[in-house]
Amino acid sequence: MTRIFKFGLRNLLRNPRRSLLIFSTIAFGAAALLLFRGINHGILSDYREMSIHSRYGHGTLFKKGYHGTETKENAWKGWFKNADEILPHLTQSGLLQDSFPRLGLSGLIGNGTVSLSGLGMGVKGVREAAFFDRLKIIEGHPLDGSRGNIFIGKGLAQALNVKLGQSLSFLTTTVDGSVNMMSFVLVGVFETGVKAVDDVSFKVELEDAQVLLDTQAIESVAVALKPGVEWEDLKASLWEKNDVEFFSFEELDQINYVNGVRWLKGQSRIFELIILVIILLGIFNAVTVSVAERCYEFSVARANGEKKVDILRLLFTEMSLLGAGSAICGVILVVMVSRTFLANGIAMPPAPGMTLGSQITVSYFPNDILTITALCLITLFISAVLGVVRVLHVPIAKGVQLS
C-alpha cells in the first residue's frame, strides 16, 4: 500500500500541468458548490430567524381545541382564565428563555376622521421588545410597559396618516358583547416585512387589552426556548397538561415561512443540479483527456509485465489523492472567502411576499463538505475507469508507438 501510494504521488508530481488542471477543476468546482449551499443555508436560516424573532417566537401554546376557532362566537371561552393557569408550569420546565402572554384584539382603529379595521395584540411590551428584535422600527420606539401607548404597523400608519404622539382610538366589543373604546398615544411604527400583517396590526400593553375586553384572561402564550432546546422537548416536559395544545412557529406561519422555504428549496435544487452537472462534466473531461494522454505510459507498464488491475489500482490512488486534496483546498477557499470578502454577509433583496431585504451570512455544515467530496471522488473514479478501460484495450505494440 505504501509503495503504490508513493508511485501515485510521484506520478502526480511528475506531470504538474496535467495534475494542476484536474486539481483546479475539482477545487473550484467543489468551492462553487459549497458556497452555493452555504448561501442557501444562510437564506433559509434568515427566514427562520425572521419568523421567530418578529412574530411567533419558537411556538405558541393555546387552550386545547381553541386554535382555529378564534373567529367563532364566544371564542373567549377557550382562553386561559389568567396567566397563572399556564405560566408557572412553563417556568418550572426550565426550558424557556422567556414566555409572552398575549391577548388578541379586533375592531376599528381611528384617528378621529378615518377608521379602519385593525387586528391587534395585547402584550408585555418590555419582555417582547427584548426577544422580538427582528421587527424593524420605522420611527419611535416599541412599547415600554407604560399604559395607554400603541405601537402600529407601517401600512396601518400610512393608511391612517398619523404621526408620533398623535391620539388613536380603538373600538371593540368585550367578552360579554358590550361595546368598549379606549384612546392610545402612538409611540412607534414597526415593519415585519409581511405587507398583509403591517397593514392591519398593532400592539398595546396586555393590561390595556384586558381592560378593553373586560377580562383577566389571556388568549395564548408565545415562548422563546433556551439555546439547544428543541420544540419536542418542551412538549414532552408538559405532557401532563392535557388541556394545552402546542403549535410550533412552522405550524403557525404556513403561508410566509413554510411556503417560502419550500419555494427556496425547490429553486435551489434546480440551480444546484445545473451547477453540479457543469462541474462534473468539467471533471470528467479533464480526467478522461489526462488518462488518454498516458496511453504510452500504460502500454509500457503492461509490456513490462504490470497487470491491468495494478494499473487501475495506481490510477485510483492518484484520483483519491487528487480528489481529497482538491476538495480540501476548495473548502479552505470557501472558508477564507466567507471570513474575508463575505464577513459582513450578503445583502439580499426582499423575498417573494416580503417587503424587507436581509443581510445573510454564509453557513455550511459538515454533511455538505462530505457530500461534495464524495461526489467529486465518485466522478473521478468513474471518469478514470471509463478512460483507462479504453486505453487498456489498445494493443501494447500500438500503444508504445504513441509516444
Coordinates of C-alpha atoms in Angstrom, one line a residue:
M1 CA 0.0 0.0 0.0
T2 CA 2.9 2.4 0.9
R3 CA 4.6 1.5 -2.4
I4 CA 1.5 2.2 -4.6
F5 CA 0.9 5.4 -2.6
K6 CA 4.4 6.6 -3.4
F7 CA 4.1 5.7 -7.0
G8 CA 0.8 7.6 -7.2
L9 CA 2.2 10.7 -5.6
R10 CA 5.3 10.6 -7.9
N11 CA 3.1 10.3 -11.0
L12 CA 1.1 13.4 -9.9
L13 CA 4.2 15.5 -9.3
R14 CA 5.9 14.2 -12.5
N15 CA 3.4 16.0 -14.7
P16 CA 2.4 19.1 -12.8
R17 CA 0.5 20.7 -15.7
R18 CA -1.9 17.7 -16.0
S19 CA -2.3 17.3 -12.3
L20 CA -2.9 21.1 -11.8
L21 CA -5.6 21.0 -14.5
I22 CA -7.6 18.3 -12.7
F23 CA -6.8 19.7 -9.3
S24 CA -8.0 23.2 -10.1
T25 CA -11.2 21.9 -11.8
I26 CA -12.2 19.9 -8.7
A27 CA -11.1 22.6 -6.2
F28 CA -13.0 25.4 -7.9
G29 CA -16.0 23.2 -8.6
A30 CA -16.2 22.0 -5.0
A31 CA -15.8 25.6 -3.8
A32 CA -18.6 26.9 -6.1
L33 CA -21.0 24.1 -5.0
L34 CA -20.2 24.5 -1.3
L35 CA -20.5 28.3 -1.5
F36 CA -23.9 28.0 -3.2
R37 CA -25.1 25.6 -0.5
G38 CA -23.7 28.0 2.2
I39 CA -25.6 30.9 0.8
N40 CA -28.8 28.9 0.5
H41 CA -28.4 27.7 4.1
G42 CA -28.0 31.4 5.1
I43 CA -31.2 32.4 3.4
L44 CA -33.2 29.6 5.0
S45 CA -31.7 30.4 8.4
D46 CA -32.6 34.1 8.0
Y47 CA -36.2 33.1 7.0
R48 CA -36.4 31.1 10.2
E49 CA -35.0 33.8 12.4
M50 CA -37.3 36.4 10.9
S51 CA -40.4 34.3 11.7
I52 CA -39.2 33.5 15.2
H53 CA -37.9 37.0 16.2
S54 CA -40.5 39.1 14.5
R55 CA -43.9 37.4 15.3
Y56 CA -44.2 33.9 16.7
G57 CA -41.3 33.0 19.0
H58 CA -40.4 29.4 18.8
G59 CA -44.1 28.5 19.1
T60 CA -47.3 29.3 20.9
L61 CA -49.5 27.5 23.5
F62 CA -53.3 27.5 23.3
K63 CA -56.0 26.0 25.4
K64 CA -56.9 22.6 23.9
G65 CA -59.3 23.0 21.0
Y66 CA -59.1 26.8 20.7
H67 CA -56.7 27.3 17.8
G68 CA -58.7 27.6 14.6
T69 CA -61.8 28.8 16.4
E70 CA -60.7 32.4 17.1
T71 CA -63.4 34.0 14.9
K72 CA -66.3 31.9 16.3
E73 CA -68.9 33.2 18.7
N74 CA -67.9 33.0 22.3
A75 CA -64.3 32.0 21.3
W76 CA -63.1 33.7 24.6
K77 CA -64.4 30.7 26.5
G78 CA -61.3 28.8 25.1
W79 CA -58.8 31.3 26.7
F80 CA -56.7 30.7 29.7
K81 CA -58.6 32.2 32.7
N82 CA -55.5 34.0 33.7
A83 CA -51.7 33.9 33.3
D84 CA -51.2 31.8 36.4
E85 CA -53.1 29.0 34.8
I86 CA -50.1 28.2 32.5
L87 CA -47.1 30.4 33.2
P88 CA -45.9 28.7 36.4
H89 CA -45.8 25.3 34.5
L90 CA -43.7 26.9 31.8
T91 CA -41.3 28.4 34.3
Q92 CA -40.9 25.1 36.1
S93 CA -39.9 23.3 32.9
G94 CA -36.6 25.1 32.9
L95 CA -36.5 25.0 29.1
L96 CA -37.6 28.6 28.3
Q97 CA -35.6 31.7 27.8
D98 CA -38.9 33.7 28.3
S99 CA -42.6 33.4 27.8
F100 CA -45.0 36.0 26.4
P101 CA -48.7 36.0 27.4
R102 CA -50.9 37.5 24.6
L103 CA -54.5 38.6 24.1
G104 CA -55.8 39.2 20.6
L105 CA -57.9 42.2 19.7
S106 CA -60.1 43.0 16.7
G107 CA -62.1 46.1 15.9
L108 CA -61.9 49.6 14.5
I109 CA -58.9 51.9 14.9
G110 CA -59.3 55.5 14.0
N111 CA -57.6 58.9 14.1
G112 CA -60.7 61.0 14.6
T113 CA -61.6 61.3 10.9
V114 CA -60.7 57.8 9.4
S115 CA -61.5 54.5 11.0
L116 CA -60.1 51.2 9.7
S117 CA -60.3 47.5 10.7
G118 CA -57.4 46.5 12.9
L119 CA -56.0 43.3 14.3
G120 CA -54.1 44.0 17.5
M121 CA -52.5 42.2 20.3
G122 CA -52.1 42.9 24.0
V123 CA -48.5 42.0 25.0
K124 CA -45.9 42.6 27.7
G125 CA -44.1 45.3 25.9
V126 CA -40.7 45.3 27.7
R127 CA -40.3 41.5 27.5
E128 CA -41.3 41.2 23.9
A129 CA -39.1 44.1 22.8
A130 CA -36.0 42.2 24.1
F131 CA -36.7 39.0 22.1
F132 CA -38.6 40.1 19.0
D133 CA -35.7 42.2 17.7
R134 CA -36.3 41.4 14.0
L135 CA -39.2 43.9 13.9
K136 CA -37.9 46.9 12.0
I137 CA -38.6 50.1 13.9
I138 CA -39.5 52.7 11.3
E139 CA -39.9 55.5 13.8
G140 CA -40.4 55.9 17.6
H141 CA -39.8 53.0 19.9
P142 CA -41.6 49.8 21.0
L143 CA -43.9 49.5 23.9
D144 CA -42.0 50.1 27.2
G145 CA -44.6 49.0 29.8
S146 CA -46.4 52.3 30.0
R147 CA -50.1 52.1 29.8
G148 CA -52.1 54.0 27.1
N149 CA -49.5 53.6 24.4
I150 CA -49.9 51.9 21.0
F151 CA -47.3 50.5 18.5
I152 CA -48.6 50.0 15.0
G153 CA -47.6 48.5 11.6
K154 CA -46.2 50.6 8.8
G155 CA -49.1 50.1 6.4
L156 CA -51.7 50.9 9.0
A157 CA -49.8 54.1 10.0
Q158 CA -49.7 55.2 6.4
A159 CA -53.4 54.5 5.9
L160 CA -54.3 56.5 8.9
N161 CA -51.8 59.2 8.1
V162 CA -50.7 59.5 11.8
K163 CA -47.6 60.9 13.4
L164 CA -45.8 60.0 16.7
G165 CA -47.6 61.4 19.7
Q166 CA -51.0 61.5 17.9
S167 CA -54.0 60.0 19.7
L168 CA -55.7 57.0 18.2
S169 CA -59.0 55.4 19.4
F170 CA -59.8 51.7 19.3
L171 CA -63.4 50.4 19.3
T172 CA -64.1 46.8 20.1
T173 CA -66.6 44.5 22.0
T174 CA -66.0 43.0 25.4
V175 CA -66.3 39.3 26.1
D176 CA -69.9 39.8 27.1
G177 CA -70.8 41.6 23.9
S178 CA -70.7 45.2 25.2
V179 CA -69.0 48.0 23.2
N180 CA -65.8 49.4 24.6
M181 CA -63.4 52.1 23.4
M182 CA -60.0 53.3 24.6
S183 CA -57.7 56.1 23.4
F184 CA -54.0 55.5 22.9
V185 CA -50.9 57.6 22.1
L186 CA -48.8 56.5 19.1
V187 CA -45.3 55.8 20.3
G188 CA -43.8 53.8 17.4
V189 CA -44.2 52.3 13.9
F190 CA -42.9 48.9 13.0
E191 CA -42.5 46.7 9.9
T192 CA -42.5 42.9 10.0
G193 CA -41.7 42.6 6.3
V194 CA -45.1 41.0 5.5
K195 CA -47.4 43.6 4.0
A196 CA -50.6 41.8 4.9
V197 CA -49.6 42.0 8.6
D198 CA -48.2 45.5 8.5
D199 CA -51.4 46.9 7.0
V200 CA -53.6 45.9 9.9
S201 CA -51.6 45.0 13.0
F202 CA -50.9 46.9 16.2
K203 CA -49.7 46.2 19.7
V204 CA -50.8 47.6 23.1
E205 CA -49.9 46.6 26.7
L206 CA -51.6 43.4 27.9
E207 CA -53.3 45.2 30.8
D208 CA -54.9 47.7 28.4
A209 CA -56.2 44.9 26.1
Q210 CA -57.7 43.1 29.2
V211 CA -59.5 46.4 30.1
L212 CA -60.8 46.8 26.6
L213 CA -62.2 43.2 26.6
D214 CA -63.2 43.3 30.3
T215 CA -61.4 40.2 31.2
Q216 CA -58.4 38.9 33.1
A217 CA -57.9 36.0 30.7
I218 CA -55.1 35.6 28.2
E219 CA -55.6 34.0 24.7
S220 CA -52.2 32.4 24.2
V221 CA -48.6 32.2 25.3
A222 CA -45.7 32.6 22.9
V223 CA -42.4 31.1 24.1
A224 CA -38.7 31.5 23.5
L225 CA -36.7 28.3 24.0
K226 CA -33.2 28.3 25.5
P227 CA -30.3 27.6 23.1
G228 CA -30.1 23.9 22.3
V229 CA -33.7 23.1 23.4
E230 CA -36.0 21.6 20.8
W231 CA -39.7 22.2 20.5
E232 CA -40.4 18.5 21.2
D233 CA -38.5 18.8 24.5
L234 CA -41.0 21.4 25.7
K235 CA -44.0 19.3 24.6
A236 CA -42.6 16.3 26.4
S237 CA -42.0 18.3 29.6
L238 CA -45.6 19.4 29.7
W239 CA -47.3 16.2 28.6
E240 CA -49.4 16.1 31.8
K241 CA -51.0 19.4 30.8
N242 CA -53.5 17.7 28.6
D243 CA -55.7 20.8 28.3
V244 CA -52.9 22.6 26.4
E245 CA -52.1 22.5 22.7
F246 CA -48.6 23.2 21.3
F247 CA -48.0 24.8 17.9
S248 CA -44.5 25.5 16.6
F249 CA -43.8 28.6 14.5
E250 CA -43.7 26.4 11.4
E251 CA -47.3 25.3 12.0
L252 CA -48.4 28.9 12.7
D253 CA -46.5 30.5 9.8
Q254 CA -47.5 28.2 6.9
I255 CA -48.1 31.0 4.3
N256 CA -44.9 33.0 4.7
Y257 CA -42.3 30.7 6.3
V258 CA -43.2 27.2 5.2
N259 CA -44.3 28.1 1.7
G260 CA -41.3 30.4 1.4
V261 CA -38.9 27.7 2.4
R262 CA -40.5 25.2 0.0
W263 CA -40.1 27.7 -2.8
L264 CA -36.5 28.4 -2.0
K265 CA -35.6 24.8 -1.6
G266 CA -37.2 23.9 -4.9
Q267 CA -35.4 26.7 -6.7
S268 CA -32.0 25.9 -5.1
R269 CA -32.3 22.2 -6.2
I270 CA -32.7 23.3 -9.8
F271 CA -29.7 25.7 -9.7
E272 CA -27.6 23.2 -7.7
L273 CA -28.3 20.5 -10.3
I274 CA -27.2 22.8 -13.1
I275 CA -24.0 23.8 -11.2
L276 CA -23.3 20.1 -10.4
V277 CA -23.7 19.0 -14.0
I278 CA -21.3 21.7 -15.2
I279 CA -18.8 20.8 -12.6
L280 CA -19.0 17.1 -13.1
L281 CA -18.7 17.5 -16.9
G282 CA -15.6 19.6 -16.3
I283 CA -14.0 17.0 -14.1
F284 CA -15.0 14.1 -16.4
N285 CA -13.4 15.9 -19.4
A286 CA -10.2 16.8 -17.6
V287 CA -9.7 13.2 -16.3
T288 CA -10.5 11.4 -19.5
V289 CA -8.2 13.6 -21.5
S290 CA -5.5 13.1 -18.9
V291 CA -5.8 9.3 -19.0
A292 CA -5.9 9.3 -22.8
E293 CA -2.6 11.2 -22.9
R294 CA -1.0 8.4 -20.8
C295 CA -1.7 5.7 -23.3
Y296 CA 2.1 5.2 -24.0
E297 CA 2.9 5.1 -20.2
F298 CA 0.3 2.4 -19.5
S299 CA 1.3 0.4 -22.6
V300 CA 5.0 0.4 -21.5
A301 CA 3.9 -0.7 -18.0
R302 CA 1.9 -3.6 -19.5
A303 CA 4.9 -4.5 -21.7
N304 CA 7.0 -4.7 -18.5
G305 CA 4.6 -7.2 -17.0
E306 CA 2.2 -5.0 -15.0
K307 CA -1.3 -6.3 -14.8
K308 CA -4.3 -4.2 -15.8
V309 CA -5.7 -4.4 -12.2
D310 CA -2.4 -2.9 -10.9
I311 CA -2.7 0.0 -13.4
L312 CA -6.3 0.5 -12.2
R313 CA -5.2 0.5 -8.5
L314 CA -2.4 3.0 -9.3
L315 CA -4.9 5.3 -11.1
F316 CA -7.4 5.0 -8.3
T317 CA -4.7 6.0 -5.8
E318 CA -3.8 9.0 -7.9
M319 CA -7.5 10.1 -8.2
S320 CA -8.0 9.6 -4.5
L321 CA -5.1 11.9 -3.7
L322 CA -6.2 14.4 -6.2
G323 CA -9.9 14.3 -5.1
A324 CA -9.2 14.6 -1.4
G325 CA -6.6 17.3 -1.8
S326 CA -8.5 19.4 -4.2
A327 CA -11.8 19.1 -2.2
I328 CA -10.0 20.2 1.0
C329 CA -8.5 23.2 -0.9
G330 CA -11.9 24.0 -2.2
V331 CA -13.3 24.0 1.4
I332 CA -10.4 26.2 2.6
L333 CA -11.1 28.6 -0.2
V334 CA -14.8 29.0 0.7
V335 CA -13.9 29.4 4.4
M336 CA -11.4 32.2 3.5
V337 CA -13.8 33.9 1.2
S338 CA -16.7 33.8 3.7
R339 CA -14.5 35.1 6.5
T340 CA -13.0 37.9 4.5
F341 CA -14.9 39.2 1.5
L342 CA -18.3 38.0 2.9
A343 CA -17.6 38.5 6.6
N344 CA -20.3 41.1 6.8
G345 CA -22.8 38.9 5.0
I346 CA -24.6 39.4 1.7
A347 CA -27.3 42.0 1.2
M348 CA -30.3 40.3 -0.3
P349 CA -33.5 41.9 -1.8
P350 CA -36.9 41.2 -0.3
A351 CA -38.0 37.6 -0.8
P352 CA -41.3 36.8 -2.5
G353 CA -44.2 38.0 -0.3
M354 CA -41.9 40.1 1.8
T355 CA -41.1 43.9 1.9
L356 CA -37.9 43.8 3.8
G357 CA -34.5 42.8 2.5
S358 CA -32.0 40.9 4.7
Q359 CA -28.3 40.5 5.4
I360 CA -27.5 36.8 5.2
T361 CA -24.3 35.0 6.3
V362 CA -22.8 32.0 4.6
S363 CA -23.2 28.9 6.7
Y364 CA -22.1 25.4 5.8
F365 CA -22.4 22.1 7.5
P366 CA -20.1 19.0 7.7
N367 CA -22.5 16.9 5.8
D368 CA -22.3 19.4 2.9
I369 CA -18.5 19.0 2.8
L370 CA -18.7 15.2 3.0
T371 CA -21.3 15.1 0.2
I372 CA -19.4 17.3 -2.2
T373 CA -16.1 15.5 -1.5
A374 CA -17.9 12.1 -2.2
L375 CA -19.4 13.4 -5.4
C376 CA -16.0 14.6 -6.6
L377 CA -14.3 11.3 -5.8
I378 CA -17.1 9.2 -7.4
T379 CA -16.9 11.3 -10.6
L380 CA -13.1 11.0 -10.6
F381 CA -13.3 7.2 -10.3
I382 CA -16.0 6.8 -13.0
S383 CA -14.0 9.1 -15.3
A384 CA -10.8 7.2 -14.6
V385 CA -12.4 3.8 -15.2
L386 CA -14.0 4.9 -18.5
G387 CA -10.8 6.5 -19.7
V388 CA -8.4 3.7 -18.7
V389 CA -10.7 0.9 -20.0
R390 CA -10.5 2.4 -23.4
V391 CA -6.7 2.9 -23.1
L392 CA -6.1 -0.6 -21.9
H393 CA -7.9 -2.0 -24.9
V394 CA -5.2 -0.5 -27.1
P395 CA -2.8 -3.3 -28.1
I396 CA 0.6 -3.0 -26.4
A397 CA 2.5 -2.8 -29.7
K398 CA 0.3 0.1 -30.9
G399 CA 0.4 1.8 -27.6
V400 CA 4.2 2.1 -27.3
Q401 CA 4.2 3.7 -30.7
L402 CA 2.1 6.7 -29.4
S403 CA 5.0 8.4 -27.5

